[in-house]
mmCIF file of C-alpha atoms in Angstrom:
data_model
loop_
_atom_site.group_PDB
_atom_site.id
_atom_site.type_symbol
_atom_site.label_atom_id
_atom_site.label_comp_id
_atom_site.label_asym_id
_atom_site.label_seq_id
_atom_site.Cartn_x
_atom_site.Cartn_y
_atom_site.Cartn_z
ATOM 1 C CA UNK A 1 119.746 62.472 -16.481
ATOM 2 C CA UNK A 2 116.568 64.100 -17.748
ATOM 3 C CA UNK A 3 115.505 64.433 -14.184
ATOM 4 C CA UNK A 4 118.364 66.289 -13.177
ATOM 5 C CA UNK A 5 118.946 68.818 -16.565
ATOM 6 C CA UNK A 6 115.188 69.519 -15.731
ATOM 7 C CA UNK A 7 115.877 70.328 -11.935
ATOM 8 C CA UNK A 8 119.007 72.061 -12.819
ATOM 9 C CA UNK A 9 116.796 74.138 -15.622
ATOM 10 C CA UNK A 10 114.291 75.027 -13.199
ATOM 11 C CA UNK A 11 116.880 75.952 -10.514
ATOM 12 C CA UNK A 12 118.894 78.508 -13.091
ATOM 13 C CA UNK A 13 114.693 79.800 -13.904
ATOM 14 C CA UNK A 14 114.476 80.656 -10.199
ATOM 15 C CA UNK A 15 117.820 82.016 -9.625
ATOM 16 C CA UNK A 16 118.047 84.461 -12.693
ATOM 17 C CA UNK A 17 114.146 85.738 -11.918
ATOM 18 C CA UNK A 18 114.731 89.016 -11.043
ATOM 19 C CA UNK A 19 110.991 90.258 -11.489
ATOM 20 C CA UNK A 20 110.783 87.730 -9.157
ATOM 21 C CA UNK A 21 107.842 86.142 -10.896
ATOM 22 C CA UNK A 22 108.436 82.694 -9.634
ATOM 23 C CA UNK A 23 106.075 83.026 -6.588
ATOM 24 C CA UNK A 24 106.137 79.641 -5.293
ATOM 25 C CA UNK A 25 109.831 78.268 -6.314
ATOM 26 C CA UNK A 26 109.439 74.741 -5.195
ATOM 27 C CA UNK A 27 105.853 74.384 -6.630
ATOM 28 C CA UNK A 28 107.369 75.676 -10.251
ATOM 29 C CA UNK A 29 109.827 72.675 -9.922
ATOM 30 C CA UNK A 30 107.443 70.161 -9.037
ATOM 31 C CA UNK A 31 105.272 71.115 -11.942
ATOM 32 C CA UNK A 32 108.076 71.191 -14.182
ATOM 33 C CA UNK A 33 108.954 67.712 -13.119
ATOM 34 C CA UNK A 34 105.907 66.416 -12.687
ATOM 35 C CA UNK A 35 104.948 67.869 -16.324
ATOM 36 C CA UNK A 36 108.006 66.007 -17.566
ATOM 37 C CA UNK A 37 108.995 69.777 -19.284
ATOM 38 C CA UNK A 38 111.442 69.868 -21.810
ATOM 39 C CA UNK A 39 114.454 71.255 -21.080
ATOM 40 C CA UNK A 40 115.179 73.715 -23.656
ATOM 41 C CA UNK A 41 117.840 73.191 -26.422
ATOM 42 C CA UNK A 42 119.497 76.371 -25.952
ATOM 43 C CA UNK A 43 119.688 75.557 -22.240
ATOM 44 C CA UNK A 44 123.470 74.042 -21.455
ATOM 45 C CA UNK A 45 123.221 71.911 -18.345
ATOM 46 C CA UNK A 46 126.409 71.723 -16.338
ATOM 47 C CA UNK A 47 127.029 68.196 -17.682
ATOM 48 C CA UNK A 48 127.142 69.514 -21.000
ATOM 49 C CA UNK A 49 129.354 72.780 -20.549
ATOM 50 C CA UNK A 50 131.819 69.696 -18.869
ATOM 51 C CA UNK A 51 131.629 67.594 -22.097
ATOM 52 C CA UNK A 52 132.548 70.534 -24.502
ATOM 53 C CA UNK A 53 135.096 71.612 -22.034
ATOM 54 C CA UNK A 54 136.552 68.246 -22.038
ATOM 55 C CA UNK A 55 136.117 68.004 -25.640
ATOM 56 C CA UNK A 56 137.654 71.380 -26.132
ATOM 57 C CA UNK A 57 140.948 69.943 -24.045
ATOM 58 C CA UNK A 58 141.218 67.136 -25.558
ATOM 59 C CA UNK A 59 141.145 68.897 -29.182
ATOM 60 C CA UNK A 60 143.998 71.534 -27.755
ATOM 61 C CA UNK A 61 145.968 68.486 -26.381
ATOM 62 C CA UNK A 62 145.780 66.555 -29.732
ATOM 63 C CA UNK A 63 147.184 69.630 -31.922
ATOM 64 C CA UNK A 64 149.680 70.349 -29.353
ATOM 65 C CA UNK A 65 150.888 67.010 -29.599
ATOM 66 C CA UNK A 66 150.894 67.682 -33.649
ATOM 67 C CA UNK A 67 152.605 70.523 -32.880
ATOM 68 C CA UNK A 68 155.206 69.066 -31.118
ATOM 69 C CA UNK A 69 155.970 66.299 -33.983
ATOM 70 C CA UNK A 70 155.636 68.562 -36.816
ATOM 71 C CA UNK A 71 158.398 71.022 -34.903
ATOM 72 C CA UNK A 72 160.350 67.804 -34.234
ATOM 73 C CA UNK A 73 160.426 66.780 -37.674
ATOM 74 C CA UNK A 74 160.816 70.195 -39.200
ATOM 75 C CA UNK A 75 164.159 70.430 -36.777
ATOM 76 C CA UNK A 76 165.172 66.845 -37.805
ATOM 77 C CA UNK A 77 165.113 68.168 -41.468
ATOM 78 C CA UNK A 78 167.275 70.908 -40.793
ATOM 79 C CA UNK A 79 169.615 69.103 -38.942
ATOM 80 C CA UNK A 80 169.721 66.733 -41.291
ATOM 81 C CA UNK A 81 169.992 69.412 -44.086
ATOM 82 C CA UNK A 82 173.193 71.034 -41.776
ATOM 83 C CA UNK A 83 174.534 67.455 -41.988
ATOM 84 C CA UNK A 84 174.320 66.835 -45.881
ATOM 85 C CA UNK A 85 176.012 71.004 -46.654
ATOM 86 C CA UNK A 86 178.569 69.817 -43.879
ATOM 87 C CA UNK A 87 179.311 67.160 -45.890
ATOM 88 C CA UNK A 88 179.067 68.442 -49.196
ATOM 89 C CA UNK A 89 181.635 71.727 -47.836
ATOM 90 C CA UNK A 90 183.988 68.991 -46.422
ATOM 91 C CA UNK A 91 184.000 67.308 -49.739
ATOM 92 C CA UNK A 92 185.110 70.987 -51.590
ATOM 93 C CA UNK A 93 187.809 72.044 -49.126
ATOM 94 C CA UNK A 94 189.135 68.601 -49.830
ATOM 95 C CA UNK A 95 189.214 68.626 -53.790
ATOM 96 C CA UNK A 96 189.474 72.410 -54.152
ATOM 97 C CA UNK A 97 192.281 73.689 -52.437
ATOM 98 C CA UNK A 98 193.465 76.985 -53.325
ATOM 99 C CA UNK A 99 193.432 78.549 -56.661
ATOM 100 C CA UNK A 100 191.141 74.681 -57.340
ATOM 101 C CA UNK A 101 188.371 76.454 -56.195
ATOM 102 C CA UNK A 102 188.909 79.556 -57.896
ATOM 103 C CA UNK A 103 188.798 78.130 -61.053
ATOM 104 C CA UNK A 104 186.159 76.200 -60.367
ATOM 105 C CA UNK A 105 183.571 79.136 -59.396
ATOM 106 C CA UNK A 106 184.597 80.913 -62.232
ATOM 107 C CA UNK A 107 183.726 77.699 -64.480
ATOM 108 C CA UNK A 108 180.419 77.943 -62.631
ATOM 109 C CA UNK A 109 179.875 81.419 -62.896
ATOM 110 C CA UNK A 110 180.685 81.520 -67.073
ATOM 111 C CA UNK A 111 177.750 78.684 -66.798
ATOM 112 C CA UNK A 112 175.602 80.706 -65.117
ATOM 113 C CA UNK A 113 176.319 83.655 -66.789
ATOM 114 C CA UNK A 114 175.139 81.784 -70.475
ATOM 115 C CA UNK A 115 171.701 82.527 -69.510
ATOM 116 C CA UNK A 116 171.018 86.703 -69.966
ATOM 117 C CA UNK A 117 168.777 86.740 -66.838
ATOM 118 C CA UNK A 118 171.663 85.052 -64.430
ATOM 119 C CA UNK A 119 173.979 87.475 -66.861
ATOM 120 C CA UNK A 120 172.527 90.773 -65.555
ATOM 121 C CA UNK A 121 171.222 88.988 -62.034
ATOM 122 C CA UNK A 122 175.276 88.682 -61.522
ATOM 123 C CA UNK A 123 176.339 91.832 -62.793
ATOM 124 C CA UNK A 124 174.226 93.289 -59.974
ATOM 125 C CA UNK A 125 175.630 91.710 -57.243
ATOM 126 C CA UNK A 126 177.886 92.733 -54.898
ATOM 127 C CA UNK A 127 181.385 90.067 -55.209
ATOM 128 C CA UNK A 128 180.410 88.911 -51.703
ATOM 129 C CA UNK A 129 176.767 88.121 -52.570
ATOM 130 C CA UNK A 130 178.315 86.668 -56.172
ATOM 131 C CA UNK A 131 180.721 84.469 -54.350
ATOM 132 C CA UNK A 132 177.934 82.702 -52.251
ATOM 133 C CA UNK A 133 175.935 82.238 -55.225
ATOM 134 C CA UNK A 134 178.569 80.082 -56.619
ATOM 135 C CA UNK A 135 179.712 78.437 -53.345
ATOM 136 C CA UNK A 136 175.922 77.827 -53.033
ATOM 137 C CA UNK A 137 175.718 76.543 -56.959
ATOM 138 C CA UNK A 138 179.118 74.402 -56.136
ATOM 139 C CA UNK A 139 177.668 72.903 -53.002
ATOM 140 C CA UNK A 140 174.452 71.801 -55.311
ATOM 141 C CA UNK A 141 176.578 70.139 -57.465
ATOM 142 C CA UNK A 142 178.682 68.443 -55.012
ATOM 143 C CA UNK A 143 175.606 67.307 -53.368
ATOM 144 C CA UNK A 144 174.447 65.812 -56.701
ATOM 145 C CA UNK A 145 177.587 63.501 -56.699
ATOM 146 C CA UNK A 146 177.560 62.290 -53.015
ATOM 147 C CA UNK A 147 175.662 59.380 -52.146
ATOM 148 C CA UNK A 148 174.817 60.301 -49.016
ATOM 149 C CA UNK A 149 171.559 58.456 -47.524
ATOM 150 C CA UNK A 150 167.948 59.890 -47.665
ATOM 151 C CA UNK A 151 166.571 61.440 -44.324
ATOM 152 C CA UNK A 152 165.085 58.043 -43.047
ATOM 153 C CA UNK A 153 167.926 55.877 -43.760
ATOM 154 C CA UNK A 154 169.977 58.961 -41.877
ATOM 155 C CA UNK A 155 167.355 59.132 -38.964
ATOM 156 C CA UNK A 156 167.780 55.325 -38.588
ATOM 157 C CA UNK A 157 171.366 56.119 -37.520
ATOM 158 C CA UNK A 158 171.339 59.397 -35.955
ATOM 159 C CA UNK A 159 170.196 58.935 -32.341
ATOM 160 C CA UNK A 160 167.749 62.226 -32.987
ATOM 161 C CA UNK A 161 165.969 59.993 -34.795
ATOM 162 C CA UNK A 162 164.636 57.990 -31.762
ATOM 163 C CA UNK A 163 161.710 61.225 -31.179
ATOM 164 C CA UNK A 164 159.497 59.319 -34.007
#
């Protein structure tokens, strides 16, 4: 391999001597061979440029293929996040029906409201930005209750779950 870096070395020499210096081409190589020159260290051979490129692919391949898991994962989450408020929203329109759930947000909201910051946060808000507060508070608390299973044991059942 030495041989050949050194002929390749010598053959870039001749081909980028414009002052065309290099009077006797094949002489300088035979010397340079014969001398057993070093190549130079700043001197990339073609083998090498094809090792870093390779290197470089397989780099960009491995974080693509992170990419990919860690964006499969991430969407597993969410779905799996859709799936628990799904449940959790099922859950209220069942047990608060009607004037139920009117009662109950306002329970939630004079909760809320105890503590001056949430006070004045609410007074702020517009009724249809206050009402999904407490939808999203009631949903929290539903979710609390539920014994719904974790993301792996969910995974293990869901057949999105096969990616991993």
């Amino acid at each position: 391999l030495a041989l050949l870096d050194r002929v390749e070395y010598v053959t870039f020499q001749i081909q980028s001597d414009r002052k065309s210096s290099i009077k006797n081409p094949a002489g300088y190589l035979i010397s340079f061979v014969e001398g057993e020159q070093p190549v130079p260290p700043t001197f990339q051979t073609k083998r090498q440029r094809q090792a870093a490129e390779k290197r470089r692919l397989d780099l960009e391949a491995r974080q693509a293929e992170e990419n990919a898991r860690s964006l499969a994962q991430m969407q597993l989450q969410e779905e799996y996040e859709n799936w628990r408020l799904a449940e959790a929203d099922a859950v209220i329109a069942h047990q608060f029906e009607g004037e139920l759930l009117t009662e109950r947000l306002s329970e939630i909201s004079n909760q809320l409201r105890e503590d001056k910051r949430m006070a004045a946060m609410f007074a702020r808000m517009a009724p249809e930005v206050r009402r999904t507060e407490l939808m999203r508070a009631l949903r929290s608390e539903v979710l609390k209750e539920l014994s719904l299973p974790s993301l792996e044991e969910w995974r293990s059942t869901n057949p999105q779950g096969d990616l991993f």
